[in-house]
Amino acid sequence: MTRTWDRASGRFHFHSLRHFHVAYLLFQGIELYTISKRLGHSNMMITAKKYAYLVDEYKAKSDRQIENAMDNLSRTTGQQLDNKMTFINFR
């Protein structure tokens, strides 16, 4: 059984839609717990194990978002400190 596109026969399996659905929800920022309940899994670990490859991709995306947020924060904080120092120097 293949999960997605069966290259040999050129067919798309119905179960592929389930994987696509999970991937789409993860990349839209939907929590794994919510996805797990939507799929009817009895616990989140089942979802995490089954879709681990997607969770790893989502984690990498989240890591990049965190890095960007921290970079923006440090730039903003640096600019605010510069502005405050300029204000203080003129007093």
PDB file of N, CA and C in Angstrom:
ATOM      1  N   MET A   1       0.841  -1.180   0.000  1.00  0.00           N
ATOM      2  CA  MET A   1       0.000   0.000   0.000  1.00  0.00           C
ATOM      3  C   MET A   1       0.887   1.245   0.000  1.00  0.00           C
ATOM      4  N   THR A   2       0.563   2.176  -0.835  1.00  0.00           N
ATOM      5  CA  THR A   2       1.314   3.431  -0.851  1.00  0.00           C
ATOM      6  C   THR A   2       0.483   4.519  -0.204  1.00  0.00           C
ATOM      7  N   ARG A   3       1.177   5.465   0.355  1.00  0.00           N
ATOM      8  CA  ARG A   3       0.480   6.551   1.037  1.00  0.00           C
ATOM      9  C   ARG A   3      -0.010   7.612   0.070  1.00  0.00           C
ATOM     10  N   THR A   4       0.789   7.867  -0.917  1.00  0.00           N
ATOM     11  CA  THR A   4       0.443   8.979  -1.785  1.00  0.00           C
ATOM     12  C   THR A   4       0.356   8.497  -3.229  1.00  0.00           C
ATOM     13  N   TRP A   5       0.969   9.218  -4.107  1.00  0.00           N
ATOM     14  CA  TRP A   5       0.911   8.930  -5.529  1.00  0.00           C
ATOM     15  C   TRP A   5       1.581   7.596  -5.821  1.00  0.00           C
ATOM     16  N   ASP A   6       0.865   6.719  -6.481  1.00  0.00           N
ATOM     17  CA  ASP A   6       1.429   5.443  -6.890  1.00  0.00           C
ATOM     18  C   ASP A   6       2.079   5.663  -8.251  1.00  0.00           C
ATOM     19  N   ARG A   7       3.370   5.840  -8.250  1.00  0.00           N
ATOM     20  CA  ARG A   7       4.080   6.184  -9.487  1.00  0.00           C
ATOM     21  C   ARG A   7       3.995   5.079 -10.530  1.00  0.00           C
ATOM     22  N   ALA A   8       3.999   3.848 -10.075  1.00  0.00           N
ATOM     23  CA  ALA A   8       3.973   2.734 -11.014  1.00  0.00           C
ATOM     24  C   ALA A   8       2.675   2.703 -11.822  1.00  0.00           C
ATOM     25  N   SER A   9       1.561   2.895 -11.158  1.00  0.00           N
ATOM     26  CA  SER A   9       0.277   2.822 -11.857  1.00  0.00           C
ATOM     27  C   SER A   9      -0.249   4.190 -12.261  1.00  0.00           C
ATOM     28  N   GLY A  10       0.331   5.253 -11.713  1.00  0.00           N
ATOM     29  CA  GLY A  10      -0.127   6.595 -12.026  1.00  0.00           C
ATOM     30  C   GLY A  10      -1.434   6.955 -11.341  1.00  0.00           C
ATOM     31  N   ARG A  11      -1.792   6.234 -10.285  1.00  0.00           N
ATOM     32  CA  ARG A  11      -3.054   6.492  -9.578  1.00  0.00           C
ATOM     33  C   ARG A  11      -2.813   7.270  -8.297  1.00  0.00           C
ATOM     34  N   PHE A  12      -3.809   8.010  -7.928  1.00  0.00           N
ATOM     35  CA  PHE A  12      -3.806   8.762  -6.679  1.00  0.00           C
ATOM     36  C   PHE A  12      -4.751   8.044  -5.728  1.00  0.00           C
ATOM     37  N   HIS A  13      -4.281   7.666  -4.561  1.00  0.00           N
ATOM     38  CA  HIS A  13      -5.097   6.928  -3.611  1.00  0.00           C
ATOM     39  C   HIS A  13      -5.892   7.880  -2.720  1.00  0.00           C
ATOM     40  N   PHE A  14      -7.067   7.451  -2.354  1.00  0.00           N
ATOM     41  CA  PHE A  14      -7.927   8.254  -1.499  1.00  0.00           C
ATOM     42  C   PHE A  14      -7.215   8.623  -0.196  1.00  0.00           C
ATOM     43  N   HIS A  15      -6.439   7.690   0.345  1.00  0.00           N
ATOM     44  CA  HIS A  15      -5.744   7.945   1.606  1.00  0.00           C
ATOM     45  C   HIS A  15      -4.759   9.108   1.474  1.00  0.00           C
ATOM     46  N   SER A  16      -4.332   9.386   0.257  1.00  0.00           N
ATOM     47  CA  SER A  16      -3.429  10.516   0.020  1.00  0.00           C
ATOM     48  C   SER A  16      -4.083  11.827   0.434  1.00  0.00           C
ATOM     49  N   LEU A  17      -5.387  11.912   0.279  1.00  0.00           N
ATOM     50  CA  LEU A  17      -6.091  13.135   0.672  1.00  0.00           C
ATOM     51  C   LEU A  17      -5.985  13.371   2.170  1.00  0.00           C
ATOM     52  N   ARG A  18      -5.981  12.307   2.933  1.00  0.00           N
ATOM     53  CA  ARG A  18      -5.847  12.418   4.391  1.00  0.00           C
ATOM     54  C   ARG A  18      -4.489  13.021   4.751  1.00  0.00           C
ATOM     55  N   HIS A  19      -3.448  12.525   4.097  1.00  0.00           N
ATOM     56  CA  HIS A  19      -2.104  13.058   4.354  1.00  0.00           C
ATOM     57  C   HIS A  19      -2.005  14.517   3.909  1.00  0.00           C
ATOM     58  N   PHE A  20      -2.591  14.819   2.782  1.00  0.00           N
ATOM     59  CA  PHE A  20      -2.586  16.203   2.311  1.00  0.00           C
ATOM     60  C   PHE A  20      -3.320  17.098   3.299  1.00  0.00           C
ATOM     61  N   HIS A  21      -4.450  16.617   3.784  1.00  0.00           N
ATOM     62  CA  HIS A  21      -5.258  17.375   4.744  1.00  0.00           C
ATOM     63  C   HIS A  21      -4.444  17.687   6.006  1.00  0.00           C
ATOM     64  N   VAL A  22      -3.752  16.683   6.524  1.00  0.00           N
ATOM     65  CA  VAL A  22      -2.922  16.876   7.716  1.00  0.00           C
ATOM     66  C   VAL A  22      -1.814  17.888   7.421  1.00  0.00           C
ATOM     67  N   ALA A  23      -1.155  17.731   6.290  1.00  0.00           N
ATOM     68  CA  ALA A  23      -0.075  18.654   5.925  1.00  0.00           C
ATOM     69  C   ALA A  23      -0.596  20.078   5.825  1.00  0.00           C
ATOM     70  N   TYR A  24      -1.738  20.236   5.166  1.00  0.00           N
ATOM     71  CA  TYR A  24      -2.313  21.567   4.999  1.00  0.00           C
ATOM     72  C   TYR A  24      -2.652  22.196   6.347  1.00  0.00           C
ATOM     73  N   LEU A  25      -3.284  21.425   7.222  1.00  0.00           N
ATOM     74  CA  LEU A  25      -3.652  21.961   8.534  1.00  0.00           C
ATOM     75  C   LEU A  25      -2.426  22.332   9.355  1.00  0.00           C
ATOM     76  N   LEU A  26      -1.406  21.483   9.345  1.00  0.00           N
ATOM     77  CA  LEU A  26      -0.176  21.796  10.085  1.00  0.00           C
ATOM     78  C   LEU A  26       0.442  23.096   9.596  1.00  0.00           C
ATOM     79  N   PHE A  27       0.540  23.237   8.293  1.00  0.00           N
ATOM     80  CA  PHE A  27       1.184  24.422   7.752  1.00  0.00           C
ATOM     81  C   PHE A  27       0.307  25.664   7.845  1.00  0.00           C
ATOM     82  N   GLN A  28      -0.950  25.495   8.209  1.00  0.00           N
ATOM     83  CA  GLN A  28      -1.819  26.639   8.500  1.00  0.00           C
ATOM     84  C   GLN A  28      -1.752  27.005   9.977  1.00  0.00           C
ATOM     85  N   GLY A  29      -0.961  26.252  10.748  1.00  0.00           N
ATOM     86  CA  GLY A  29      -0.765  26.567  12.155  1.00  0.00           C
ATOM     87  C   GLY A  29      -1.756  25.903  13.093  1.00  0.00           C
ATOM     88  N   ILE A  30      -2.513  24.934  12.606  1.00  0.00           N
ATOM     89  CA  ILE A  30      -3.462  24.221  13.458  1.00  0.00           C
ATOM     90  C   ILE A  30      -2.671  23.271  14.365  1.00  0.00           C
ATOM     91  N   GLU A  31      -3.014  23.255  15.627  1.00  0.00           N
ATOM     92  CA  GLU A  31      -2.280  22.430  16.594  1.00  0.00           C
ATOM     93  C   GLU A  31      -2.490  20.946  16.319  1.00  0.00           C
ATOM     94  N   LEU A  32      -1.453  20.167  16.606  1.00  0.00           N
ATOM     95  CA  LEU A  32      -1.492  18.723  16.374  1.00  0.00           C
ATOM     96  C   LEU A  32      -2.624  18.063  17.160  1.00  0.00           C
ATOM     97  N   TYR A  33      -2.893  18.541  18.361  1.00  0.00           N
ATOM     98  CA  TYR A  33      -3.977  17.988  19.174  1.00  0.00           C
ATOM     99  C   TYR A  33      -5.313  18.108  18.434  1.00  0.00           C
ATOM    100  N   THR A  34      -5.556  19.267  17.863  1.00  0.00           N
ATOM    101  CA  THR A  34      -6.800  19.509  17.134  1.00  0.00           C
ATOM    102  C   THR A  34      -6.894  18.609  15.909  1.00  0.00           C
ATOM    103  N   ILE A  35      -5.789  18.476  15.193  1.00  0.00           N
ATOM    104  CA  ILE A  35      -5.758  17.598  14.018  1.00  0.00           C
ATOM    105  C   ILE A  35      -6.021  16.158  14.434  1.00  0.00           C
ATOM    106  N   SER A  36      -5.401  15.740  15.526  1.00  0.00           N
ATOM    107  CA  SER A  36      -5.573  14.382  16.028  1.00  0.00           C
ATOM    108  C   SER A  36      -7.038  14.079  16.308  1.00  0.00           C
ATOM    109  N   LYS A  37      -7.716  14.996  16.974  1.00  0.00           N
ATOM    110  CA  LYS A  37      -9.133  14.812  17.274  1.00  0.00           C
ATOM    111  C   LYS A  37      -9.960  14.785  15.991  1.00  0.00           C
ATOM    112  N   ARG A  38      -9.605  15.639  15.050  1.00  0.00           N
ATOM    113  CA  ARG A  38     -10.330  15.688  13.771  1.00  0.00           C
ATOM    114  C   ARG A  38     -10.208  14.367  13.011  1.00  0.00           C
ATOM    115  N   LEU A  39      -9.037  13.736  13.111  1.00  0.00           N
ATOM    116  CA  LEU A  39      -8.811  12.465  12.420  1.00  0.00           C
ATOM    117  C   LEU A  39      -9.445  11.286  13.142  1.00  0.00           C
ATOM    118  N   GLY A  40      -9.848  11.505  14.387  1.00  0.00           N
ATOM    119  CA  GLY A  40     -10.470  10.430  15.148  1.00  0.00           C
ATOM    120  C   GLY A  40      -9.486   9.538  15.876  1.00  0.00           C
ATOM    121  N   HIS A  41      -8.249  10.007  16.011  1.00  0.00           N
ATOM    122  CA  HIS A  41      -7.257   9.227  16.750  1.00  0.00           C
ATOM    123  C   HIS A  41      -7.562   9.297  18.242  1.00  0.00           C
ATOM    124  N   SER A  42      -7.310   8.195  18.950  1.00  0.00           N
ATOM    125  CA  SER A  42      -7.633   8.152  20.385  1.00  0.00           C
ATOM    126  C   SER A  42      -6.681   9.007  21.218  1.00  0.00           C
ATOM    127  N   ASN A  43      -5.473   9.236  20.702  1.00  0.00           N
ATOM    128  CA  ASN A  43      -4.563  10.147  21.392  1.00  0.00           C
ATOM    129  C   ASN A  43      -3.623  10.799  20.381  1.00  0.00           C
ATOM    130  N   MET A  44      -2.987  11.850  20.821  1.00  0.00           N
ATOM    131  CA  MET A  44      -2.152  12.648  19.934  1.00  0.00           C
ATOM    132  C   MET A  44      -0.894  11.904  19.493  1.00  0.00           C
ATOM    133  N   MET A  45      -0.421  10.964  20.287  1.00  0.00           N
ATOM    134  CA  MET A  45       0.795  10.226  19.935  1.00  0.00           C
ATOM    135  C   MET A  45       0.604   9.409  18.654  1.00  0.00           C
ATOM    136  N   ILE A  46      -0.586   8.910  18.439  1.00  0.00           N
ATOM    137  CA  ILE A  46      -0.859   8.172  17.203  1.00  0.00           C
ATOM    138  C   ILE A  46      -0.654   9.089  16.005  1.00  0.00           C
ATOM    139  N   THR A  47      -1.194  10.279  16.098  1.00  0.00           N
ATOM    140  CA  THR A  47      -1.059  11.261  15.017  1.00  0.00           C
ATOM    141  C   THR A  47       0.408  11.648  14.846  1.00  0.00           C
ATOM    142  N   ALA A  48       1.087  11.896  15.948  1.00  0.00           N
ATOM    143  CA  ALA A  48       2.492  12.311  15.890  1.00  0.00           C
ATOM    144  C   ALA A  48       3.368  11.240  15.245  1.00  0.00           C
ATOM    145  N   LYS A  49       3.112   9.988  15.574  1.00  0.00           N
ATOM    146  CA  LYS A  49       3.913   8.902  14.991  1.00  0.00           C
ATOM    147  C   LYS A  49       3.600   8.712  13.514  1.00  0.00           C
ATOM    148  N   LYS A  50       2.334   8.730  13.167  1.00  0.00           N
ATOM    149  CA  LYS A  50       1.907   8.485  11.789  1.00  0.00           C
ATOM    150  C   LYS A  50       2.376   9.586  10.850  1.00  0.00           C
ATOM    151  N   TYR A  51       2.341  10.810  11.338  1.00  0.00           N
ATOM    152  CA  TYR A  51       2.660  11.960  10.498  1.00  0.00           C
ATOM    153  C   TYR A  51       3.954  12.644  10.950  1.00  0.00           C
ATOM    154  N   ALA A  52       4.868  11.866  11.491  1.00  0.00           N
ATOM    155  CA  ALA A  52       6.122  12.409  12.022  1.00  0.00           C
ATOM    156  C   ALA A  52       6.896  13.194  10.968  1.00  0.00           C
ATOM    157  N   TYR A  53       6.897  12.707   9.745  1.00  0.00           N
ATOM    158  CA  TYR A  53       7.636  13.406   8.690  1.00  0.00           C
ATOM    159  C   TYR A  53       7.071  14.803   8.451  1.00  0.00           C
ATOM    160  N   LEU A  54       5.767  14.959   8.613  1.00  0.00           N
ATOM    161  CA  LEU A  54       5.162  16.285   8.463  1.00  0.00           C
ATOM    162  C   LEU A  54       5.438  17.155   9.678  1.00  0.00           C
ATOM    163  N   VAL A  55       5.424  16.539  10.851  1.00  0.00           N
ATOM    164  CA  VAL A  55       5.688  17.275  12.084  1.00  0.00           C
ATOM    165  C   VAL A  55       7.107  17.831  12.046  1.00  0.00           C
ATOM    166  N   ASP A  56       8.065  17.043  11.532  1.00  0.00           N
ATOM    167  CA  ASP A  56       9.452  17.514  11.421  1.00  0.00           C
ATOM    168  C   ASP A  56       9.541  18.716  10.478  1.00  0.00           C
ATOM    169  N   GLU A  57       8.823  18.660   9.351  1.00  0.00           N
ATOM    170  CA  GLU A  57       8.815  19.791   8.422  1.00  0.00           C
ATOM    171  C   GLU A  57       8.176  21.015   9.072  1.00  0.00           C
ATOM    172  N   TYR A  58       7.096  20.799   9.800  1.00  0.00           N
ATOM    173  CA  TYR A  58       6.408  21.892  10.480  1.00  0.00           C
ATOM    174  C   TYR A  58       7.307  22.504  11.550  1.00  0.00           C
ATOM    175  N   LYS A  59       8.046  21.649  12.271  1.00  0.00           N
ATOM    176  CA  LYS A  59       8.962  22.137  13.300  1.00  0.00           C
ATOM    177  C   LYS A  59      10.041  23.010  12.670  1.00  0.00           C
ATOM    178  N   ALA A  60      10.570  22.582  11.538  1.00  0.00           N
ATOM    179  CA  ALA A  60      11.591  23.378  10.856  1.00  0.00           C
ATOM    180  C   ALA A  60      11.031  24.738  10.457  1.00  0.00           C
ATOM    181  N   LYS A  61       9.793  24.749   9.961  1.00  0.00           N
ATOM    182  CA  LYS A  61       9.147  26.014   9.590  1.00  0.00           C
ATOM    183  C   LYS A  61       8.954  26.890  10.830  1.00  0.00           C
ATOM    184  N   SER A  62       8.501  26.281  11.918  1.00  0.00           N
ATOM    185  CA  SER A  62       8.291  27.024  13.157  1.00  0.00           C
ATOM    186  C   SER A  62       9.604  27.580  13.693  1.00  0.00           C
ATOM    187  N   ASP A  63      10.667  26.787  13.597  1.00  0.00           N
ATOM    188  CA  ASP A  63      11.980  27.250  14.057  1.00  0.00           C
ATOM    189  C   ASP A  63      12.408  28.495  13.282  1.00  0.00           C
ATOM    190  N   ARG A  64      12.182  28.483  11.970  1.00  0.00           N
ATOM    191  CA  ARG A  64      12.533  29.664  11.157  1.00  0.00           C
ATOM    192  C   ARG A  64      11.692  30.869  11.566  1.00  0.00           C
ATOM    193  N   GLN A  65      10.411  30.646  11.851  1.00  0.00           N
ATOM    194  CA  GLN A  65       9.544  31.744  12.271  1.00  0.00           C
ATOM    195  C   GLN A  65      10.005  32.324  13.610  1.00  0.00           C
ATOM    196  N   ILE A  66      10.414  31.459  14.521  1.00  0.00           N
ATOM    197  CA  ILE A  66      10.907  31.920  15.826  1.00  0.00           C
ATOM    198  C   ILE A  66      12.183  32.729  15.647  1.00  0.00           C
ATOM    199  N   GLU A  67      13.091  32.238  14.814  1.00  0.00           N
ATOM    200  CA  GLU A  67      14.330  32.964  14.565  1.00  0.00           C
ATOM    201  C   GLU A  67      14.043  34.346  13.976  1.00  0.00           C
ATOM    202  N   ASN A  68      13.124  34.397  13.016  1.00  0.00           N
ATOM    203  CA  ASN A  68      12.772  35.689  12.412  1.00  0.00           C
ATOM    204  C   ASN A  68      12.143  36.628  13.436  1.00  0.00           C
ATOM    205  N   ALA A  69      11.283  36.095  14.279  1.00  0.00           N
ATOM    206  CA  ALA A  69      10.640  36.918  15.310  1.00  0.00           C
ATOM    207  C   ALA A  69      11.688  37.471  16.275  1.00  0.00           C
ATOM    208  N   MET A  70      12.643  36.629  16.659  1.00  0.00           N
ATOM    209  CA  MET A  70      13.686  37.084  17.581  1.00  0.00           C
ATOM    210  C   MET A  70      14.586  38.118  16.911  1.00  0.00           C
ATOM    211  N   ASP A  71      14.889  37.918  15.623  1.00  0.00           N
ATOM    212  CA  ASP A  71      15.682  38.910  14.893  1.00  0.00           C
ATOM    213  C   ASP A  71      14.952  40.240  14.832  1.00  0.00           C
ATOM    214  N   ASN A  72      13.652  40.191  14.539  1.00  0.00           N
ATOM    215  CA  ASN A  72      12.859  41.423  14.487  1.00  0.00           C
ATOM    216  C   ASN A  72      12.802  42.100  15.851  1.00  0.00           C
ATOM    217  N   LEU A  73      12.671  41.304  16.892  1.00  0.00           N
ATOM    218  CA  LEU A  73      12.632  41.850  18.243  1.00  0.00           C
ATOM    219  C   LEU A  73      13.942  42.547  18.577  1.00  0.00           C
ATOM    220  N   SER A  74      15.056  41.904  18.246  1.00  0.00           N
ATOM    221  CA  SER A  74      16.345  42.513  18.584  1.00  0.00           C
ATOM    222  C   SER A  74      16.567  43.787  17.775  1.00  0.00           C
ATOM    223  N   ARG A  75      16.117  43.804  16.518  1.00  0.00           N
ATOM    224  CA  ARG A  75      16.243  45.021  15.719  1.00  0.00           C
ATOM    225  C   ARG A  75      15.373  46.133  16.282  1.00  0.00           C
ATOM    226  N   THR A  76      14.131  45.802  16.637  1.00  0.00           N
ATOM    227  CA  THR A  76      13.201  46.786  17.187  1.00  0.00           C
ATOM    228  C   THR A  76      13.711  47.307  18.516  1.00  0.00           C
ATOM    229  N   THR A  77      14.156  46.409  19.379  1.00  0.00           N
ATOM    230  CA  THR A  77      14.668  46.807  20.685  1.00  0.00           C
ATOM    231  C   THR A  77      15.902  47.681  20.532  1.00  0.00           C
ATOM    232  N   GLY A  78      16.781  47.316  19.597  1.00  0.00           N
ATOM    233  CA  GLY A  78      17.969  48.119  19.343  1.00  0.00           C
ATOM    234  C   GLY A  78      17.620  49.512  18.876  1.00  0.00           C
ATOM    235  N   GLN A  79      16.632  49.624  17.995  1.00  0.00           N
ATOM    236  CA  GLN A  79      16.198  50.930  17.501  1.00  0.00           C
ATOM    237  C   GLN A  79      15.564  51.746  18.627  1.00  0.00           C
ATOM    238  N   GLN A  80      14.783  51.101  19.465  1.00  0.00           N
ATOM    239  CA  GLN A  80      14.143  51.813  20.574  1.00  0.00           C
ATOM    240  C   GLN A  80      15.196  52.331  21.541  1.00  0.00           C
ATOM    241  N   LEU A  81      16.208  51.513  21.813  1.00  0.00           N
ATOM    242  CA  LEU A  81      17.279  51.964  22.705  1.00  0.00           C
ATOM    243  C   LEU A  81      18.033  53.131  22.097  1.00  0.00           C
ATOM    244  N   ASP A  82      18.297  53.082  20.787  1.00  0.00           N
ATOM    245  CA  ASP A  82      18.966  54.182  20.114  1.00  0.00           C
ATOM    246  C   ASP A  82      18.140  55.463  20.229  1.00  0.00           C
ATOM    247  N   ASN A  83      16.836  55.337  20.018  1.00  0.00           N
ATOM    248  CA  ASN A  83      15.953  56.504  20.116  1.00  0.00           C
ATOM    249  C   ASN A  83      15.943  57.065  21.533  1.00  0.00           C
ATOM    250  N   LYS A  84      15.897  56.204  22.533  1.00  0.00           N
ATOM    251  CA  LYS A  84      15.888  56.661  23.924  1.00  0.00           C
ATOM    252  C   LYS A  84      17.209  57.338  24.268  1.00  0.00           C
ATOM    253  N   MET A  85      18.307  56.778  23.792  1.00  0.00           N
ATOM    254  CA  MET A  85      19.611  57.364  24.080  1.00  0.00           C
ATOM    255  C   MET A  85      19.718  58.747  23.434  1.00  0.00           C
ATOM    256  N   THR A  86      19.193  58.875  22.221  1.00  0.00           N
ATOM    257  CA  THR A  86      19.210  60.175  21.546  1.00  0.00           C
ATOM    258  C   THR A  86      18.380  61.174  22.327  1.00  0.00           C
ATOM    259  N   PHE A  87      17.229  60.743  22.804  1.00  0.00           N
ATOM    260  CA  PHE A  87      16.338  61.607  23.589  1.00  0.00           C
ATOM    261  C   PHE A  87      17.031  62.022  24.877  1.00  0.00           C
ATOM    262  N   ILE A  88      17.684  61.100  25.538  1.00  0.00           N
ATOM    263  CA  ILE A  88      18.371  61.377  26.810  1.00  0.00           C
ATOM    264  C   ILE A  88      19.517  62.359  26.592  1.00  0.00           C
ATOM    265  N   ASN A  89      20.245  62.190  25.506  1.00  0.00           N
ATOM    266  CA  ASN A  89      21.400  63.053  25.232  1.00  0.00           C
ATOM    267  C   ASN A  89      20.985  64.509  24.967  1.00  0.00           C
ATOM    268  N   PHE A  90      19.776  64.708  24.469  1.00  0.00           N
ATOM    269  CA  PHE A  90      19.343  66.059  24.175  1.00  0.00           C
ATOM    270  C   PHE A  90      18.785  66.783  25.376  1.00  0.00           C
ATOM    271  N   ARG A  91      18.568  66.122  26.471  1.00  0.00           N
ATOM    272  CA  ARG A  91      17.996  66.757  27.658  1.00  0.00           C
ATOM    273  C   ARG A  91      19.009  67.558  28.400  1.00  0.00           C
TER     274      ARG A  91
END
